[in-house]
XYZ file of C-alpha atoms in Angstrom:
353
model
C 115.241 38.249 139.077
C 113.626 37.426 142.095
C 109.643 36.616 142.171
C 107.022 38.278 144.027
C 103.908 35.893 143.937
C 102.343 35.818 147.238
C 103.594 33.080 149.171
C 101.045 30.901 150.872
C 100.535 30.527 154.720
C 98.083 29.377 157.156
C 97.949 32.025 159.890
C 96.217 31.170 163.148
C 93.126 32.646 163.785
C 93.012 35.315 165.965
C 89.597 36.276 166.673
C 86.786 34.278 168.191
C 83.090 35.282 168.655
C 82.255 35.556 172.136
C 80.799 31.981 172.288
C 83.921 30.390 171.276
C 85.753 32.749 173.668
C 83.677 32.074 176.480
C 84.487 28.000 175.940
C 88.428 28.702 176.424
C 87.909 30.990 179.654
C 89.939 29.601 182.848
C 87.346 28.120 185.410
C 86.241 31.145 187.619
C 86.834 33.899 185.113
C 84.025 36.220 184.147
C 83.145 36.346 180.233
C 83.702 40.416 179.243
C 80.656 42.304 178.503
C 79.633 43.124 174.943
C 80.379 46.686 175.621
C 84.001 45.944 177.019
C 84.181 44.209 173.761
C 83.035 46.406 171.629
C 85.428 49.543 173.444
C 88.146 47.063 172.918
C 87.569 46.925 169.039
C 87.300 50.508 168.643
C 90.919 50.722 169.911
C 92.466 48.146 167.951
C 90.734 49.138 164.776
C 92.045 52.636 165.475
C 95.801 51.441 166.374
C 95.650 49.442 162.622
C 93.805 52.211 160.669
C 97.159 54.761 161.875
C 99.706 51.882 161.244
C 98.199 50.453 157.660
C 100.570 50.438 155.097
C 100.919 53.711 152.893
C 99.915 52.950 149.225
C 102.323 54.992 147.943
C 105.774 53.275 150.555
C 103.928 50.727 152.012
C 107.228 49.088 152.909
C 108.455 51.926 154.765
C 109.864 51.276 158.573
C 107.323 52.971 160.658
C 109.171 55.239 163.489
C 108.401 55.113 167.317
C 106.801 58.230 166.903
C 103.825 57.406 164.657
C 102.565 54.584 167.385
C 103.109 56.997 169.811
C 101.006 59.200 168.570
C 98.275 56.250 167.941
C 98.334 55.723 171.371
C 97.893 58.950 172.281
C 94.807 59.626 169.983
C 93.412 56.084 170.914
C 89.751 56.007 172.225
C 90.523 55.003 175.042
C 92.822 57.635 176.437
C 90.040 59.891 176.067
C 87.021 57.459 177.510
C 89.511 57.067 180.745
C 91.517 59.708 181.543
C 89.520 63.385 182.124
C 89.966 65.709 179.637
C 90.287 68.038 182.550
C 92.609 66.430 184.661
C 94.416 68.677 186.504
C 97.952 67.998 185.013
C 100.804 70.543 184.531
C 101.520 69.181 181.323
C 103.328 72.440 180.378
C 105.919 72.014 182.645
C 106.530 68.483 181.563
C 106.632 69.745 178.245
C 108.983 72.550 178.889
C 111.160 70.321 180.611
C 111.676 67.756 177.553
C 112.138 70.611 175.523
C 115.007 72.018 177.556
C 116.672 68.461 177.045
C 115.939 68.260 173.233
C 113.475 65.455 173.402
C 111.769 65.017 170.391
C 108.655 66.603 170.558
C 107.707 67.824 166.700
C 105.287 64.786 166.548
C 102.897 65.765 169.311
C 101.824 68.427 167.600
C 100.050 66.454 165.267
C 97.272 65.637 168.272
C 95.068 68.270 169.673
C 93.308 68.892 172.707
C 93.462 66.095 175.580
C 95.115 63.676 173.135
C 98.108 66.043 172.752
C 98.162 66.335 176.443
C 98.046 62.759 176.642
C 100.963 62.136 174.388
C 103.041 64.534 176.761
C 102.556 62.784 179.387
C 103.230 59.447 177.862
C 106.503 60.612 176.206
C 106.996 62.314 179.889
C 106.944 58.419 181.372
C 109.431 56.923 178.862
C 112.088 59.980 179.483
C 111.762 60.666 183.141
C 114.641 58.505 184.245
C 116.679 60.733 181.996
C 119.621 61.967 184.267
C 118.401 65.610 183.890
C 114.879 64.524 184.355
C 115.187 62.685 187.420
C 114.850 65.707 189.742
C 112.058 67.279 187.918
C 110.181 63.543 188.094
C 110.981 63.360 191.978
C 109.190 66.764 192.304
C 105.882 65.895 190.131
C 102.815 66.948 191.860
C 100.067 64.012 192.488
C 97.674 64.580 189.667
C 100.641 65.283 186.908
C 102.358 61.946 187.735
C 98.910 59.994 187.821
C 98.355 61.302 184.377
C 101.499 60.161 183.034
C 101.340 56.613 184.590
C 97.802 55.482 183.305
C 98.641 56.973 180.152
C 101.709 54.444 179.869
C 99.496 51.768 181.582
C 97.009 52.251 178.720
C 99.443 52.317 175.904
C 100.744 48.964 177.229
C 96.708 47.519 177.335
C 96.669 49.017 173.447
C 100.151 47.539 172.738
C 98.923 43.983 173.760
C 95.872 44.183 171.947
C 97.513 45.427 168.763
C 100.376 42.470 168.957
C 97.335 39.859 168.987
C 95.176 41.831 166.258
C 97.580 42.987 163.362
C 99.247 39.976 162.550
C 95.659 39.087 160.856
C 96.591 41.861 158.350
C 100.113 40.654 157.769
C 101.660 44.631 157.967
C 104.852 43.618 158.965
C 106.118 46.878 159.529
C 103.516 47.921 161.607
C 103.987 44.351 163.394
C 107.591 45.463 163.522
C 106.773 49.025 164.984
C 104.537 48.101 167.770
C 106.839 45.601 169.133
C 109.570 48.317 169.171
C 107.655 50.387 171.019
C 106.554 47.753 173.569
C 110.166 47.552 174.503
C 110.427 50.869 175.097
C 107.009 51.358 176.980
C 107.632 48.323 179.252
C 111.108 49.376 180.354
C 109.530 53.077 180.545
C 112.801 54.220 177.962
C 112.913 56.679 175.393
C 115.724 54.939 173.106
C 117.195 51.883 172.142
C 120.373 53.203 171.055
C 121.540 55.965 173.245
C 123.658 54.905 175.852
C 121.861 56.340 178.482
C 119.065 54.045 177.935
C 121.277 51.264 177.287
C 123.473 51.448 180.508
C 119.366 51.775 181.912
C 118.444 48.595 180.271
C 121.411 46.804 181.488
C 120.542 47.787 184.967
C 117.010 46.600 184.708
C 118.202 43.078 184.222
C 120.638 42.844 186.455
C 118.562 43.441 188.817
C 116.625 40.256 187.535
C 119.702 38.767 187.880
C 119.762 38.453 183.543
C 122.632 39.511 181.613
C 122.168 41.517 178.790
C 121.209 39.499 175.637
C 124.184 39.444 173.114
C 122.563 37.481 170.078
C 123.245 36.323 166.390
C 120.332 35.260 163.894
C 120.843 32.603 161.461
C 118.507 31.204 158.988
C 117.877 29.670 155.702
C 115.454 27.860 153.755
C 114.773 23.995 153.463
C 114.944 22.800 151.056
C 117.127 25.335 148.943
C 115.449 24.560 145.908
C 112.056 23.180 145.470
C 109.067 22.138 143.012
C 106.224 24.515 142.543
C 103.118 23.354 145.195
C 106.020 21.697 147.390
C 106.343 22.504 151.199
C 108.990 23.983 152.541
C 110.751 25.381 155.677
C 112.791 28.228 157.161
C 115.068 27.025 159.889
C 115.768 29.694 162.130
C 118.397 29.347 165.271
C 119.051 32.526 167.582
C 122.799 32.156 169.216
C 122.603 33.487 172.577
C 126.953 34.495 173.029
C 125.762 35.889 176.326
C 124.731 32.071 177.851
C 125.411 31.099 181.512
C 124.418 32.472 184.730
C 125.910 34.889 187.568
C 126.473 33.099 190.523
C 125.747 29.889 192.034
C 121.911 29.196 191.162
C 120.025 30.984 188.522
C 117.444 33.908 189.572
C 113.699 32.560 189.823
C 112.030 32.773 186.301
C 109.754 36.154 185.186
C 106.673 33.812 184.690
C 104.940 30.666 186.139
C 105.934 28.554 182.938
C 109.914 28.895 183.915
C 110.798 31.695 180.887
C 113.682 33.729 181.334
C 113.914 35.138 178.003
C 110.917 35.755 174.875
C 111.641 36.800 171.557
C 109.025 37.209 168.780
C 110.079 35.444 165.305
C 108.553 37.437 162.229
C 109.180 35.220 158.957
C 108.381 38.488 156.027
C 108.091 37.646 152.181
C 110.045 40.362 150.500
C 108.473 42.144 147.021
C 110.274 43.591 144.566
C 107.497 45.821 143.153
C 107.567 49.022 145.768
C 104.148 50.133 145.730
C 103.452 45.982 146.836
C 103.630 45.558 150.598
C 105.651 42.649 151.982
C 103.492 39.968 153.762
C 103.828 38.669 156.900
C 104.246 34.515 156.433
C 105.108 33.420 160.159
C 105.001 34.972 164.054
C 105.588 32.966 167.014
C 107.536 33.315 170.119
C 110.872 32.034 170.605
C 111.254 31.327 174.463
C 114.207 30.490 176.919
C 113.724 28.680 179.674
C 117.527 27.587 180.497
C 119.980 30.284 180.647
C 122.820 28.146 179.704
C 121.469 27.320 176.247
C 123.349 28.252 173.793
C 121.146 28.470 170.861
C 117.048 29.052 170.646
C 114.987 27.382 168.187
C 111.157 28.123 167.050
C 108.966 25.575 169.023
C 106.961 25.561 165.637
C 108.089 24.622 162.189
C 107.776 27.767 159.828
C 106.622 26.242 157.097
C 104.293 27.078 154.094
C 103.796 26.079 150.512
C 106.243 27.348 147.373
C 104.399 29.329 144.532
C 103.395 28.382 141.291
C 105.639 30.372 139.615
C 109.515 29.367 139.065
C 112.050 31.941 140.072
C 114.106 33.180 143.173
C 111.900 34.005 146.399
C 113.661 36.333 149.034
C 112.573 36.308 152.843
C 113.305 38.619 155.859
C 113.565 36.246 159.051
C 113.185 39.166 161.797
C 113.571 38.518 165.826
C 112.639 41.054 168.030
C 111.858 41.673 172.049
C 108.866 43.128 173.414
C 110.175 43.098 177.025
C 114.204 44.210 175.895
C 115.460 47.527 174.330
C 117.369 46.844 171.327
C 116.968 43.288 170.331
C 116.215 43.853 166.805
C 117.503 41.330 164.450
C 116.916 40.920 160.751
C 118.494 37.984 158.594
C 117.634 37.653 154.677
C 117.706 34.437 153.053
C 116.119 32.613 149.401
C 114.751 29.698 148.281
C 114.464 29.200 144.512
C 111.169 27.204 142.620
C 111.971 25.330 139.758
C 109.936 23.497 137.129
C 109.287 20.006 136.190
C 111.634 19.076 134.010
C 109.686 15.638 133.230
C 108.002 16.317 129.776
C 104.931 15.788 129.730
C 103.475 12.674 127.490
C 102.239 13.489 124.636
C 98.585 11.905 123.431
C 100.128 9.591 120.461
C 102.808 8.228 122.474
C 100.730 6.959 125.245
C 101.047 3.029 125.754
C 98.148 1.360 124.189
C 95.594 -0.440 126.336
C 95.842 -3.590 128.214
C 93.573 -6.140 126.709
């Protein structure tokens, strides 16, 4: 049977105090005020509380709607968007319900937070063919409410991506990544055909192809002694490699990055009430559109547990900027005992003279 002893890892520090942060700011950039930092911490604390593992089912898949609810009820939403903003939220709700948009989760919020949830939900559904005409006719305050709600959601998701890994809550991190892709493209689904066509259109407008990927991973070595070092070898195969035209399109970033994915390595546990843990998190980037394979820039290494047995890992690759990129691959390694017998005290060699 596989084992569930905690695997050791060394996640990079994600939090710095104000004095340390000041040393890392680019020239000319002002240090955020303590009040600004305090408000940011209130938001990320809210997100972590909303998405933390449930004691009775810590490894469940967290649906996107739960992340949207956490965003809508975040302190910054109510702090920045006036509670009495004159937006016609009821009209948006009526239009979405007519198109069978899932809105049951919205009723878990109340007051202004519920209005923010509807405004945000509208913004990621407004590209539906059946809602485009309604969106074009929105009055200024309603359109602005929806736009600002999504801008704040984007900021909150970026903060959560930086903050949550220190807790090693794998499924919260994966849920945030999936939601980020939807919010970034203002789309409602990674699976529905209409939304997929829109995603392909967005990419084509940037001169990029829709990703066609295959994930492969294995542990090296497959058998390892207790306390020894091992690593997870990961390869992302790009079946969509190539460019359309004579020249590659301009990169979307100053670093020359065309595609960026997040790699997460999850330590799987057998006990249903023990949360799986995050062992590694790092980006995988594409700077050459003709590249057939993408590999992590840093090794995914860790120390083998002390107890002999089989240990299972799940390797995840997701995109926070392209919907539908959500791959997983399981691999394992075996910790073996030292088969060299210990020397008995009676068999010790005589002392040298």
